Every structure is written in C-alpha cells, then in structure tokens.
Amino acid sequence: MGTMGTRIVSGIGAFGLAAALACGPGGEGGQAQQALRPASGGAGAGVAELMAARGLTDADVTAALKTYVPSGKHDDYYIFSSGGQSGQVVVLGIPSMRILKYIAVFTPEPWQGWGFGDRGSHEVLANGDRHGHEIRWGDTHHPNLSETNGDYDGKYLFIGDKANARMAVIDLEDFATKQIVPNPILESDHGAAFVTPNTEYVIESSQYPVPLGGEFAPIESYAETYRGAATLWKFDRERGRIDVERSFAIELPPYMQDLADAGKLVSDGYAFINSFNTEKAFGGNLEGRPPLESGASQNDMDYLHVIDWKKAEQVFQAGKAEQIRGFPVISLETAVAEGLLHFVPEPKSPHGADVTPDGKFIVVGGKLDTHATVYSFEKIKGLIDAKDYAGKDPYGVPILDFAKAIQGQVELGLGPLHTVFDDQGNAYTSMFVESKVAKWSLRDLKLIEKAPVHYNIGHIAAAHGDTVNPRGKWVVAMNKWAIDRFLDVGPLLPQNFQLVDVSGPAMQVVYDAPIPLGEPHYTQIISADLIDAIDHYDPVGTDPLTGELDPHATEGGKERIERQGNEVHVYMTQVRSHFTPDTIRVKQGDTVHLYLTNLEQARDATHGFGISSYNVSLSVEPGKQSNATFVADRAGVFPFYCLEFCSALHLEMAGYLLVEPREGQAGGEAPGSRAGAARHAAR
Ligand code: RUQ
Ligand code: CUA
C-alpha cells in the first residue's frame, strides 16, 4: 500500500494527511498520524480514528480525497448525460459527481416551467409532435456537444429521442432546450446525435426499419419496403438551430443501424454507422417465425456503413434527392451509383463505432464477440478508391474485404461495447457481459488492464474522450441496475455512474453516483472552462427562445390589465417580493394572457408563478419573459404565488385571480354538475 499512497501524497502535496492515510499502524506514518489529530479536539477525531470508526481502507480514503470538492469550490468538468426514458438531460460535475441540473427537453418539467403554461416551451414541445400525436416523453440516448475543429466548443448540446426519432437542440448559455425537430421519415433512431467536426451536421440514423415516411406496409414485405436512413440535420450556428430546409437523408437497407460516429482529421467527411440484423429478421414468434433476436443473430458478420457525407451533400445540393413526405432523401440506388455508401463486414452483432482521436481508426465492439475490431480508415479509403470490392449486398451496396480493411483486433473478453480514448494513446472499452472496463493500447492493440465495475456497463465516457483532444484523467462507467450499491428503493433500481481515475498506473473506481431518473446511455465530459453560461437574461424581458426583447415585455411602472372582448391581457412584473398587479379580475370564460417580466438582474433573483387549478407553473429567472395563456373557465378565487423562496417576504409574494361568474351562473360549476357533486360529497 505504501507505493500508491506515496504517489498520491506527492500528487496532492498534502504531506501529513495523505502520508498518514497511506501508512498502516506502526508504519512511518505514525508521526503524521499524530499531526492529524486536532490539537484541541475542535474538528473531532483524527483521520486515522475516523477511518477505523467507519471501517474505511486506504483506497477508500484516497478515493474520497480525489473526489471531494469542498463547499464553495467548483468541479473541473461537466458531464452531460442522457436521462434515458425521462426524456431529459442530466448535468453532473467531475470529480464530485454532484448532480447540477436536469435539463428539461422532451418531457414537461415544472421547476423549469417547461410545458406548464409557458407559451414558448409549449411551442418547442409541440414542434416535436408526430403524426398529429402529442408526444410528451422521449428516450434520450446520445448527447453530443457542438464541436469546432473536432473538439467541444461548449456552445450547444444535441440529443436524440430514440423512441420517437426526434432531435433536440440545447443552448449552453442558459442550459435550456431551444428546438425539437421530429424526423419526418423515421420512427426510431439510435445513431443520434453525432456531430461532424465543425458541427456542419448533426447525424441521426435509424434503428428499426420501417416504410420511410410512416405509411403502412405488410411486414412480410420487410426486405422490399422497409428501410433505414441516416439523416443529416444541417446546423445553423448563427441561429443556433437546426435548419430543416437544408437537411437531408440517405436511404439505407433494412438492417438495424446502430451507433454512429463522424470521421475527424484524416477521416473528416465520412460517417461510420454500424448495424446488426443483416439477416433482415422481423420477428413473428407466434406466427411460425423465429423471434426477432435469434433471427437477427444468425450471420457471422454484419456491416459497418461507411458514408461519404461530403459527397452526399453535393448529391443533395445537385438536386438528386427524392422527396418523402416533403423531406429530401437520397435513394439507395443513387447512393450506390454516386459511390457514397460502402459496407465493411463487422463481427457478430457489433455495437459501438468510435473514431480514434487522430481520425485514423474506427473501433467497433462485438456484443457476441470477444474482440474489439480496429478498422483503418486509410485502408478503407484505399479499397474504395481502387473499387476493390469483395462483393455486394442484396441492395447493390459494395462490400469491402474485412481482412483488407482492418488494422487488427484486440482480444478483450466478453461483450465489448463502446470505446473512448485518453491523451496517452490508450483506449477504454466497456465490457457489458463481464462488467469491466478494459484499458488497451492503440499503439500495439494490446490489453493493458481490466477494472471491475458495478454492473452491466453500457456506455463509457472520458474527458473529451471522443474528440481530437482527449484530456485523460477521468473515465465514467455508465452501469445499469445498481442491484446492491445503494439503499433499497423498491424494485426499480437506480443506475450507477462510476467515476474511474485513469491517471495512475492502475485504474481506480473512486465514486458511485446513482442516477435516479431514467437509463442514462451516453454522456460527454467537457472541461468546465469551456462553458460560459449566463446568470441572467439581458435585456430585461428577454424571450429565452429568441434571445431578444419579447414584444410583451413590461417595464416597471407600465404594468396594466387590458381587456379586448373576452380576452384579458395582463402585463405583469415581478420584483422581490411582489407581483404587479397582484389582483387580477376576470369573468368566467375569459381567455387570460399573462405576460410576466422578471425585472431583476441579480443572479439569485429567480421568481416563479404558480396558480391553483389552471395547471400553470412558470420559472422566471432574472430578466426573463414568460408568457402564458389559459381560459378562466371555472369561476372562483385562485391564489397565485411565487414558487421560489426569493426573499424573507417570499410567502407574501402572492396575489389573487378573481374569476367572477358570468351572469346567471352562480358558482364554480353549474349546480348539480359532477365536479360540484363530488366536492360536496367530499366535505
Ligand atoms: S447504445 S441502447 Cu448508446 Cu450502447 Cu443505446
Ligand atoms: Cu419571488 Cu418568492
């Protein structure tokens, strides 16, 4: 234990403390242990005594020292994690693993006033509706930060919704969702979001093939009519929005496309998507066919899709795409004819397609294989340029020779999935079946070490670990179902993020962080100094969606209530500790338009607006404008109040909405109505 402890001592420079921790009783640390004991008992027991009392080992204490961030100090990195079926994004800090925020994306979230009356948030959510259905959840899988020259620039975050094939744009100035775009031709995605090195495009590729565009076709015609596709959403950085008009898709065969990554540096201009189910199985186990999963696991090889997206962009711009539901799609035929799609075989049920920091290699894990396969971009490019094909798939897509396209394979063990990289030329692969992180060298493709994690690791992330400039130091294992790591909370188990220190000769798991929101899939880890978040909106009355002054923003002193027929316009402001106006009189059946401006510019001056019975919850951060419209269809007296404890007189920050009955209507409901009867019965 001495070696490790000594290393850490010098690392953190805390002579007495760590020396004491490193040495057992009777060791050279005796003196240091003495030094740790508070002279006058002020802070309680010494560290050695605390360790003994709590049963902590040296490793426990070094882990604690590596992750503890004292009150008032900030973390070095942000983690942006998918929130799985919560439809949200989770933000944490490294090394503390403290959860900082759940960003509301696809699912309404009342604290952020997302989808509870705020008109802008409803517009964003409604834009994500599909086929006339209101969709108010998502299954977020892969967050991707915007990049400049292949490294995170800290400006935007994109995240796909696997369940409903949608893409969201989050602005990291205010950590708020700005846009949700439904995919017009797909029903599900998985290779999403993956950005190109200058965020020219945000890639969303399908998972489960369907007739593109959402029409019905019999499943027996799967091979003929079902298709996958890779969508290239054009990102307009100026506007901070996806530009649907300049976006397009490439039709793909009905294999199940899976993870994707964009090439970088030497491989810039290419995208790589792996696939499974080249068998084209579609299930039917009550109809005399094999279940989908066994039908999809017959072939020894599936196909890594190699897409020349720069060529595809030219083909699209040359007008050679067809329209499906009004969306331009480059047909498979055209993709083959233009030479922008090639396949390379990949071993049994692959998963994860990760481009190395130098852009030279693509690492693919094989769920049912014991290897990670390392493809050489140079070799792939050479084969494509020489038209050196090993064959064609049933759809005419040229297939390259496996042996000629790979650099090599690394024997890792059971269930390799995803791979990330550090700054020392090492790769870290998640081993789902083994519940381990495998560290291996990119130089010689040799396994270095495996560290156990708990349990069932899916994705893995490293600091800038999928960029041209990995930072090393930290890896996060994203484990599913923490069966025994935390206090029991019933059968639905939290997930477990384990922070792994990879800076030393041996990997050390230093922290377990439960993720109690949904199944987190991928995350990205960005250096904290790259994020430049605002602390208030400027000017006062800013619409967070446009970043500009909202036309309904109200200046202090100009608060008013205007009636136009049955429409009542309330121009309201907030400042600690009152709403102006705090009395709103309307008539039953009126439509109330509430225009709410937080006049404050201090960073800790967020107010809220909550009102009984009308399902409205607004978050009005300093300088923000939030507008809500509702029909006051129920007569009665409805208190509204500020939702944040903003000052000593926060409880007094309240008012009344008075909804007077219309002529001839005495009370809330018509007498004898069901609601009225129920209320009386309950008394
Ligand atoms: S994947 S199941 Cu990212 Cu490994 Cu979604
Ligand atoms: Cu404003 Cu409480």
XYZ file of C-alpha atoms and ligand atoms in Angstrom:
690
model
C 0.000 0.000 0.000
C 2.960 2.244 0.545
C 3.693 2.842 -3.111
C 0.263 4.021 -4.038
C -0.058 6.207 -1.021
C 3.271 7.840 -1.619
C 2.363 8.634 -5.177
C -0.783 10.307 -4.076
C 0.999 12.209 -1.367
C 3.250 13.882 -3.812
C 0.345 14.270 -6.218
C -1.751 16.300 -3.872
C 1.051 17.752 -1.855
C -0.769 17.298 1.398
C 2.158 15.968 3.341
C 0.757 14.981 6.677
C -2.726 13.928 5.753
C -2.098 11.540 2.926
C 1.063 10.169 4.491
C -0.944 9.196 7.469
C -3.586 7.625 5.299
C -1.060 5.708 3.305
C 0.602 4.053 6.251
C -0.860 1.450 8.468
C -0.325 1.351 12.189
C 3.312 1.084 13.108
C 4.445 2.427 9.737
C 6.379 5.523 9.069
C 3.187 7.477 9.270
C 2.969 7.322 12.991
C 4.247 10.802 13.284
C 1.949 12.121 10.612
C -0.986 10.476 12.279
C -0.121 12.375 15.358
C -0.094 15.533 13.332
C -3.600 14.805 12.114
C -5.114 14.722 15.475
C -6.588 18.080 16.187
C -4.689 19.766 18.932
C -7.753 20.753 20.858
C -10.388 18.329 19.604
C -12.093 21.062 17.563
C -12.969 19.045 14.475
C -13.461 15.806 16.334
C -11.493 12.627 15.844
C -8.325 12.435 13.737
C -8.480 10.920 10.273
C -6.973 7.617 11.367
C -9.607 7.307 14.059
C -12.352 8.216 11.613
C -11.082 5.575 9.230
C -11.112 2.976 11.956
C -14.519 4.017 13.207
C -16.077 3.905 9.739
C -14.131 0.863 8.541
C -12.511 2.742 5.664
C -9.479 1.411 3.822
C -6.625 3.440 2.397
C -8.172 3.037 -1.026
C -11.479 4.395 0.249
C -9.794 7.458 1.638
C -7.709 8.148 -1.445
C -10.918 7.839 -3.477
C -12.588 10.321 -1.163
C -9.671 12.731 -1.442
C -9.702 12.536 -5.218
C -13.382 13.318 -5.484
C -14.186 15.570 -2.565
C -14.819 19.122 -3.668
C -15.064 21.420 -0.671
C -18.074 23.662 -0.270
C -17.619 26.719 -2.417
C -15.166 25.076 -4.825
C -16.222 24.037 -8.297
C -15.725 20.869 -10.288
C -13.226 20.645 -13.142
C -15.538 19.046 -15.685
C -19.182 18.915 -16.629
C -20.835 15.645 -17.526
C -23.769 15.908 -19.905
C -25.679 12.679 -19.646
C -28.738 11.398 -21.352
C -31.639 10.875 -18.995
C -32.984 7.841 -20.840
C -36.742 7.450 -20.764
C -37.142 10.564 -18.629
C -36.649 12.444 -21.883
C -34.281 14.836 -20.115
C -30.557 15.525 -19.841
C -28.650 15.164 -16.561
C -25.749 17.502 -15.776
C -23.147 16.498 -13.191
C -19.727 17.708 -12.111
C -16.442 15.800 -12.039
C -14.823 14.850 -9.732
C -17.565 15.369 -7.162
C -20.262 13.656 -9.252
C -22.734 16.112 -7.783
C -25.875 16.425 -9.882
C -26.219 20.031 -11.006
C -29.310 20.070 -13.159
C -31.843 18.045 -15.074
C -32.369 19.935 -18.312
C -35.972 19.662 -19.466
C -36.009 18.505 -23.086
C -38.726 16.187 -24.390
C -40.745 15.940 -21.168
C -42.556 18.741 -19.327
C -40.772 19.774 -16.133
C -42.458 22.175 -13.747
C -39.425 23.664 -11.958
C -38.080 24.991 -15.229
C -41.601 25.987 -16.275
C -41.223 23.630 -19.230
C -44.606 22.713 -20.644
C -46.795 24.088 -17.840
C -48.213 27.205 -19.405
C -45.103 28.913 -20.741
C -46.004 29.534 -24.345
C -42.503 29.260 -25.780
C -41.900 25.885 -24.155
C -45.230 24.625 -25.488
C -44.242 25.717 -28.977
C -40.951 23.828 -28.748
C -42.662 20.715 -27.390
C -45.467 20.924 -29.940
C -42.978 21.189 -32.764
C -41.861 17.713 -31.713
C -45.333 16.201 -32.081
C -45.605 13.385 -34.580
C -48.384 12.258 -36.862
C -50.802 14.537 -35.025
C -49.982 12.983 -31.655
C -48.876 14.984 -28.678
C -45.640 13.311 -27.553
C -44.579 14.324 -24.056
C -41.761 11.931 -23.303
C -38.618 10.802 -25.022
C -35.924 8.166 -24.701
C -32.754 10.187 -24.821
C -29.632 8.195 -25.677
C -26.663 10.096 -27.003
C -25.917 13.692 -26.107
C -23.367 15.358 -28.367
C -21.705 18.696 -27.753
C -21.132 21.063 -30.628
C -17.592 20.919 -31.971
C -15.132 23.269 -33.602
C -12.208 21.605 -35.335
C -13.129 18.293 -33.788
C -13.172 19.402 -30.148
C -16.047 20.521 -27.946
C -16.658 24.249 -28.058
C -19.147 24.378 -25.179
C -21.870 26.193 -27.113
C -24.643 23.693 -27.865
C -25.760 20.237 -26.908
C -27.793 17.934 -29.150
C -29.710 14.898 -28.036
C -31.783 12.354 -29.903
C -35.009 10.677 -28.831
C -34.706 7.026 -29.786
C -38.384 6.257 -29.194
C -39.825 8.949 -31.448
C -36.979 9.774 -33.816
C -36.507 13.397 -32.817
C -33.571 15.698 -32.325
C -33.287 18.452 -29.721
C -31.001 21.478 -29.530
C -29.976 22.803 -26.105
C -28.220 26.153 -25.753
C -25.474 26.022 -23.133
C -25.749 29.740 -22.471
C -28.811 29.112 -20.361
C -28.891 25.289 -20.327
C -32.320 25.333 -21.930
C -33.883 23.500 -24.849
C -34.463 25.676 -27.897
C -35.690 23.329 -30.585
C -37.154 19.883 -31.099
C -37.273 18.542 -34.635
C -39.242 15.409 -35.476
C -37.747 13.185 -38.153
C -40.301 13.105 -40.973
C -39.258 9.726 -42.351
C -38.113 7.638 -39.362
C -39.969 6.178 -36.391
C -36.942 5.422 -34.184
C -33.306 6.382 -34.097
C -30.173 5.259 -32.326
C -27.133 6.690 -34.077
C -28.086 10.101 -32.759
C -26.865 12.675 -32.074
C -23.424 12.620 -33.671
C -21.926 15.832 -34.914
C -19.384 16.376 -37.666
C -16.114 18.083 -36.617
C -17.355 21.613 -37.202
C -20.971 20.847 -36.381
C -21.877 21.228 -40.020
C -24.365 18.421 -39.479
C -25.993 16.606 -36.606
C -26.400 12.985 -37.639
C -29.469 10.967 -36.745
C -29.632 7.448 -38.091
C -32.447 4.989 -37.733
C -32.645 1.953 -35.539
C -35.703 -0.101 -36.512
C -36.513 -0.093 -40.230
C -39.984 0.986 -41.330
C -41.508 2.092 -44.607
C -39.869 5.546 -44.732
C -42.372 8.321 -44.172
C -44.681 6.426 -41.857
C -47.040 4.583 -44.232
C -48.245 1.040 -43.684
C -46.696 -1.928 -45.479
C -47.082 -5.598 -44.563
C -44.193 -6.915 -42.528
C -43.814 -9.818 -44.943
C -42.574 -7.220 -47.420
C -39.873 -6.151 -44.950
C -36.949 -6.723 -47.324
C -38.640 -4.821 -50.148
C -40.386 -1.925 -48.453
C -38.820 -1.344 -45.026
C -35.758 0.864 -44.857
C -33.350 2.601 -42.568
C -31.866 6.034 -43.165
C -29.155 8.384 -41.996
C -30.444 11.914 -41.556
C -28.034 14.819 -41.783
C -29.550 17.738 -39.941
C -27.911 20.961 -41.047
C -26.930 23.070 -38.060
C -27.130 26.826 -38.453
C -24.677 28.060 -35.848
C -25.640 31.704 -36.305
C -29.208 30.989 -35.335
C -28.350 28.128 -33.033
C -30.969 25.991 -34.717
C -31.244 23.002 -36.999
C -32.170 24.227 -40.470
C -34.674 21.657 -41.679
C -34.743 23.212 -45.159
C -31.074 22.428 -45.699
C -31.198 18.928 -44.192
C -31.470 15.621 -45.996
C -31.288 11.873 -45.521
C -29.699 8.864 -47.156
C -31.775 5.729 -47.555
C -30.209 2.573 -46.094
C -31.070 -1.122 -46.345
C -33.379 -2.624 -43.725
C -30.605 -3.734 -41.417
C -30.870 -2.285 -37.952
C -28.468 0.623 -37.988
C -26.921 1.237 -34.631
C -24.275 3.551 -33.230
C -22.561 6.127 -35.375
C -19.577 8.422 -35.282
C -18.273 11.081 -37.594
C -14.777 10.908 -39.002
C -12.267 13.569 -37.964
C -8.949 14.943 -39.228
C -7.876 12.407 -41.914
C -11.332 10.828 -41.956
C -13.247 14.125 -41.875
C -16.057 13.973 -44.397
C -17.019 10.415 -43.535
C -19.541 8.941 -41.146
C -19.479 5.418 -39.768
C -22.588 3.590 -38.642
C -22.649 0.029 -37.535
C -25.558 -2.303 -37.932
C -26.970 -5.612 -36.833
C -29.677 -7.792 -38.320
C -28.252 -8.091 -41.808
C -30.463 -11.206 -41.677
C -33.417 -8.844 -42.104
C -35.313 -10.730 -39.411
C -38.539 -9.130 -38.258
C -39.833 -11.485 -35.586
C -43.154 -13.300 -35.570
C -42.719 -15.938 -32.893
C -46.449 -16.580 -32.687
C -46.645 -16.731 -36.469
C -44.178 -19.547 -37.036
C -41.074 -17.398 -37.478
C -38.114 -17.221 -35.125
C -38.152 -14.487 -32.509
C -36.520 -11.316 -33.718
C -33.452 -11.656 -31.577
C -32.484 -15.140 -32.760
C -33.382 -14.363 -36.351
C -31.111 -11.343 -36.120
C -28.130 -13.289 -34.760
C -27.521 -15.874 -37.492
C -24.861 -14.218 -39.605
C -21.239 -14.141 -38.533
C -20.841 -10.664 -39.968
C -22.927 -7.516 -40.101
C -21.961 -4.323 -41.905
C -20.167 -1.200 -40.873
C -21.678 1.527 -43.058
C -19.119 3.956 -44.452
C -20.801 7.119 -45.716
C -19.021 9.867 -47.615
C -21.180 12.692 -46.271
C -19.392 15.451 -48.158
C -20.196 13.651 -51.390
C -23.748 13.073 -50.177
C -24.063 16.804 -49.522
C -23.039 17.522 -53.122
C -25.513 14.957 -54.426
C -28.266 16.548 -52.354
C -27.300 20.049 -53.457
C -27.296 18.891 -57.074
C -30.985 18.087 -56.633
C -30.601 14.336 -56.916
C -32.621 13.536 -53.777
C -36.200 12.314 -53.876
C -38.922 13.691 -51.652
C -40.506 11.516 -48.987
C -43.171 13.379 -47.012
C -41.584 16.542 -48.304
C -38.129 15.600 -46.994
C -35.221 15.056 -49.397
C -33.878 11.504 -49.332
C -31.004 10.201 -51.426
C -32.245 6.789 -52.578
C -30.167 3.675 -52.034
C -29.829 3.396 -55.794
C -28.448 6.914 -56.081
C -26.196 6.403 -53.054
C -24.686 3.335 -54.708
C -24.444 4.964 -58.135
C -22.726 8.030 -56.666
C -20.340 5.880 -54.632
C -21.166 7.453 -51.310
C -22.092 4.284 -49.409
C -19.869 1.268 -48.748
C -20.011 -1.613 -46.315
C -17.269 -3.346 -44.377
C -18.110 -6.593 -42.574
C -18.073 -6.423 -38.770
C -18.041 -9.390 -36.424
C -21.232 -10.727 -34.896
C -23.741 -8.290 -33.513
C -21.472 -5.270 -33.333
C -22.107 -2.261 -31.143
C -20.304 0.994 -30.780
C -18.418 2.657 -33.633
C -15.809 5.008 -32.252
C -13.284 7.006 -34.228
C -9.858 7.424 -32.598
C -8.641 10.956 -31.729
C -6.330 11.058 -34.764
C -9.178 10.042 -37.038
C -7.195 7.127 -38.386
C -9.085 4.212 -36.914
C -12.620 3.142 -36.156
C -13.136 0.823 -33.188
C -16.140 -1.486 -33.223
C -17.144 -3.682 -30.290
C -18.828 -7.030 -30.838
C -21.580 -7.813 -28.334
C -21.246 -11.524 -29.124
C -17.558 -11.391 -29.984
C -14.585 -11.225 -27.646
C -12.740 -8.665 -29.715
C -12.798 -5.043 -30.483
C -12.076 -4.644 -34.168
C -9.915 -1.754 -35.264
C -10.552 -0.579 -38.830
C -8.037 1.508 -40.695
C -9.547 4.489 -42.449
C -6.585 4.640 -44.802
C -7.157 1.050 -45.860
C -10.901 1.577 -46.243
C -10.290 4.659 -48.362
C -7.739 2.812 -50.478
C -10.169 -0.030 -51.162
C -12.948 2.420 -52.047
C -10.703 4.434 -54.376
C -9.464 1.265 -56.094
C -13.022 -0.107 -56.263
C -11.556 -3.229 -54.699
C -14.780 -4.928 -53.623
C -15.350 -8.335 -52.083
C -18.983 -8.401 -53.151
C -22.304 -6.597 -52.994
C -25.202 -6.821 -50.603
C -28.700 -7.619 -51.959
C -29.295 -3.876 -52.446
C -26.213 -3.416 -54.574
C -24.071 -1.768 -51.912
C -20.389 -2.639 -52.452
C -18.768 -4.599 -49.627
C -15.082 -4.258 -48.843
C -12.963 -7.183 -47.736
C -12.838 -7.479 -43.942
C -9.207 -8.627 -43.730
C -8.027 -5.886 -46.065
C -9.857 -3.136 -44.148
C -8.774 -3.808 -40.593
C -5.713 -2.772 -38.704
C -6.203 -5.588 -36.252
C -8.322 -6.962 -33.454
C -7.844 -6.750 -29.719
C -8.890 -9.707 -27.595
C -10.708 -8.026 -24.723
C -13.157 -10.520 -23.259
C -16.927 -10.785 -23.078
C -19.276 -8.225 -24.503
C -17.168 -5.280 -25.633
C -19.442 -2.354 -26.490
C -18.185 1.226 -26.598
C -14.706 2.732 -26.670
C -13.297 6.106 -25.601
C -9.773 7.457 -25.521
C -7.291 9.268 -23.302
C -4.357 11.572 -24.052
C -1.756 8.798 -23.747
C -2.786 6.659 -26.705
C -4.984 4.360 -24.648
C -8.467 3.150 -25.349
C -11.105 2.205 -22.781
C -13.783 -0.250 -23.803
C -16.916 -1.069 -21.819
C -17.354 -4.820 -21.305
C -21.061 -5.370 -20.759
C -21.064 -9.105 -20.089
C -18.003 -9.033 -17.846
C -18.954 -5.783 -16.075
C -15.484 -4.385 -16.589
C -13.617 -1.513 -18.161
C -10.842 -2.772 -20.443
C -7.885 -0.466 -20.986
C -5.800 -1.197 -24.049
C -3.140 0.452 -26.132
C -3.867 1.889 -29.543
C -0.183 1.585 -30.419
C 0.087 -2.198 -30.295
C -3.560 -3.203 -29.807
C -2.665 -4.956 -26.544
C -4.853 -5.258 -23.490
C -3.307 -3.451 -20.510
C -5.725 -3.859 -17.645
C -9.313 -4.582 -16.755
C -11.144 -2.980 -13.835
C -14.402 -4.353 -12.438
C -17.415 -2.040 -12.351
C -20.905 -2.497 -10.914
C -22.682 -3.663 -13.025
C -23.530 -4.210 -16.666
C -21.640 -1.295 -18.048
C -23.195 0.125 -21.198
C -21.536 3.250 -22.399
C -18.283 4.670 -21.185
C -17.129 8.287 -21.356
C -13.806 10.038 -20.946
C -12.900 13.690 -20.616
C -13.089 14.953 -24.220
C -12.663 11.242 -24.904
C -14.324 11.203 -28.327
C -12.663 14.348 -29.681
C -9.353 15.126 -31.377
C -8.069 16.304 -27.996
C -8.780 13.847 -25.159
C -7.850 15.092 -21.701
C -7.291 11.776 -19.917
C -7.563 11.613 -16.119
C -11.231 10.609 -15.821
C -13.398 7.887 -17.253
C -17.023 7.346 -16.296
C -18.549 3.873 -16.439
C -22.267 4.050 -17.055
C -23.659 0.989 -15.371
C -27.172 -0.284 -15.457
C -29.202 -1.532 -12.493
C -27.240 -0.906 -9.351
C -28.512 -4.053 -7.627
C -26.604 -3.620 -4.380
C -24.753 -0.319 -4.433
C -27.275 1.899 -2.711
C -30.077 1.824 -0.167
C -33.058 -0.099 -1.482
C -35.771 1.946 -3.121
C -38.029 -0.829 -4.370
C -37.762 -2.953 -7.484
C -36.968 -0.147 -9.920
C -33.241 0.204 -9.420
C -31.238 3.380 -9.883
C -28.436 3.315 -12.415
C -24.866 3.788 -11.318
C -22.243 6.109 -12.737
C -18.817 5.093 -11.522
C -16.020 7.582 -11.762
C -12.712 5.937 -12.614
C -9.363 7.634 -12.095
C -7.219 6.576 -15.047
C -4.288 8.891 -14.338
C -2.227 6.313 -12.437
C -0.678 3.006 -13.420
C -3.810 1.185 -12.265
C -7.409 2.278 -12.774
C -9.259 3.096 -9.564
C -13.012 3.380 -9.162
C -13.375 6.402 -6.911
C -17.055 7.247 -6.789
C -20.505 5.703 -7.218
C -23.205 8.147 -8.262
C -26.794 6.918 -8.502
C -28.740 8.284 -11.447
C -32.356 8.210 -10.367
C -34.140 9.487 -13.450
C -34.010 7.001 -16.312
C -31.477 4.820 -18.010
C -28.533 7.004 -18.888
C -26.950 5.930 -22.122
C -24.141 8.061 -23.397
C -22.546 11.092 -21.774
C -19.912 13.570 -22.794
C -17.429 15.168 -20.414
C -16.251 18.705 -21.128
C -13.718 20.875 -19.368
C -15.624 23.364 -17.213
C -13.705 26.374 -18.520
C -15.309 25.912 -21.943
C -18.810 26.552 -20.661
C -19.785 30.184 -20.448
C -23.276 30.260 -19.018
C -25.214 33.465 -18.438
C -26.501 34.274 -14.966
C -29.417 36.467 -16.016
C -31.229 37.458 -19.185
C -30.367 40.801 -20.691
C -32.212 42.987 -21.592
C -34.991 42.685 -19.046
C -37.897 40.969 -20.762
C -35.830 38.611 -22.897
C -37.620 35.790 -24.657
C -35.283 32.858 -23.973
C -36.108 31.273 -27.318
C -35.119 34.244 -29.452
C -32.634 35.793 -27.043
C -34.275 39.110 -27.859
C -36.620 41.500 -26.126
C -40.058 39.945 -26.033
C -42.741 42.160 -27.629
C -44.867 41.716 -24.493
C -42.114 42.597 -22.038
C -43.393 45.006 -19.416
C -41.397 47.859 -17.981
C -41.659 48.705 -14.295
C -44.388 51.311 -13.874
C -46.181 50.239 -17.062
C -47.945 47.242 -15.590
C -51.580 47.074 -16.682
C -54.580 44.921 -17.472
C -56.258 45.423 -20.844
C -59.495 43.866 -21.898
C -60.448 43.244 -25.528
C -63.768 41.462 -25.622
C -63.260 38.156 -23.843
C -59.507 38.435 -23.971
C -57.756 39.836 -20.930
C -54.127 40.870 -21.321
C -52.196 41.058 -18.073
C -48.865 42.883 -18.294
C -47.242 41.824 -15.046
C -43.835 42.304 -13.457
C -42.028 40.618 -10.628
C -39.524 42.050 -8.223
C -38.747 40.926 -4.696
C -41.317 40.495 -3.117
C -44.346 41.336 -5.178
C -46.222 40.822 -8.384
C -47.627 43.915 -10.058
C -50.560 43.670 -10.470
C -51.368 41.298 -7.629
C -55.095 41.388 -8.184
C -56.481 40.172 -11.485
C -60.208 40.374 -12.102
C -61.710 38.446 -14.975
C -65.041 36.987 -15.935
C -65.675 33.298 -16.187
C -64.867 32.138 -19.697
C -62.362 34.901 -20.398
C -59.081 33.997 -22.008
C -56.244 35.261 -19.825
C -52.965 36.220 -21.464
C -50.344 36.601 -18.819
C -47.184 38.448 -19.850
C -44.735 38.106 -16.998
C -41.458 40.001 -16.782
C -38.914 39.472 -14.040
C -37.422 42.952 -13.678
C -34.443 41.820 -11.671
C -30.910 41.456 -12.951
C -29.252 39.961 -9.864
C -28.246 36.341 -10.447
C -30.101 34.950 -7.459
C -33.414 36.629 -8.169
C -35.462 33.928 -9.833
C -39.186 34.047 -9.258
C -41.877 31.622 -10.212
C -45.564 31.784 -10.891
C -47.849 29.024 -9.708
C -51.611 29.130 -9.616
C -54.223 26.787 -8.311
C -56.362 24.690 -10.682
C -55.143 26.063 -14.025
C -52.036 23.858 -14.430
C -49.660 26.779 -14.796
C -46.123 26.749 -13.404
C -43.658 29.299 -14.710
C -39.999 29.802 -13.934
C -38.988 33.383 -14.419
C -35.275 33.797 -13.999
C -33.819 37.301 -13.684
C -34.566 39.314 -16.804
C -36.670 36.575 -18.368
C -40.051 36.917 -20.003
C -42.593 34.124 -19.661
C -45.981 34.318 -21.345
C -48.877 32.003 -20.576
C -52.408 31.781 -21.884
C -55.286 29.968 -20.232
C -59.064 30.056 -20.248
C -60.569 31.022 -16.907
C -63.453 28.638 -17.374
C -64.000 27.973 -13.695
C -65.384 30.759 -11.547
C -63.765 31.118 -8.178
C -60.875 32.604 -6.271
C -57.424 31.360 -7.244
C -54.367 32.398 -5.312
C -51.165 32.645 -7.293
C -47.759 32.860 -5.708
C -44.056 32.905 -6.340
C -42.563 29.408 -6.487
C -39.014 30.222 -5.400
C -38.101 31.242 -1.860
C -36.726 34.504 -3.172
C -36.621 36.683 -0.093
C -37.680 36.951 3.514
C -41.091 38.025 2.257
C -41.344 35.260 -0.340
C -44.525 33.886 1.215
C -46.054 37.323 0.831
C -45.179 37.328 -2.873
C -48.647 36.330 -3.932
C -51.886 37.593 -5.386
C -55.363 36.602 -6.445
C -57.023 35.756 -9.697
C -60.695 36.534 -9.188
C -62.903 34.817 -11.717
C -66.396 36.198 -11.386
C -69.258 34.028 -12.505
C -70.919 35.051 -15.729
C -74.451 36.465 -15.430
C -76.843 33.798 -14.339
C -74.110 31.420 -13.250
C -73.888 31.445 -9.515
C -70.891 29.357 -8.625
C -67.995 27.435 -9.998
C -69.916 24.762 -11.774
C -73.434 24.622 -12.932
C -75.452 23.323 -9.939
C -75.601 19.546 -9.889
C -72.526 19.124 -12.092
C -70.336 16.110 -11.334
C -67.424 18.125 -10.067
C -69.699 20.094 -7.792
C -71.385 16.970 -6.508
C -68.070 15.298 -5.825
C -66.812 18.308 -3.964
C -69.848 18.477 -1.784
C -69.747 14.763 -1.127
C -66.153 15.063 -0.026
C -66.917 17.642 2.621
S -26.419 2.311 -27.023
S -29.166 1.018 -26.111
Cu -25.842 4.053 -26.849
Cu -24.903 1.140 -26.263
Cu -28.412 2.984 -26.799
Cu -40.316 35.635 -5.694
Cu -40.597 34.066 -3.950
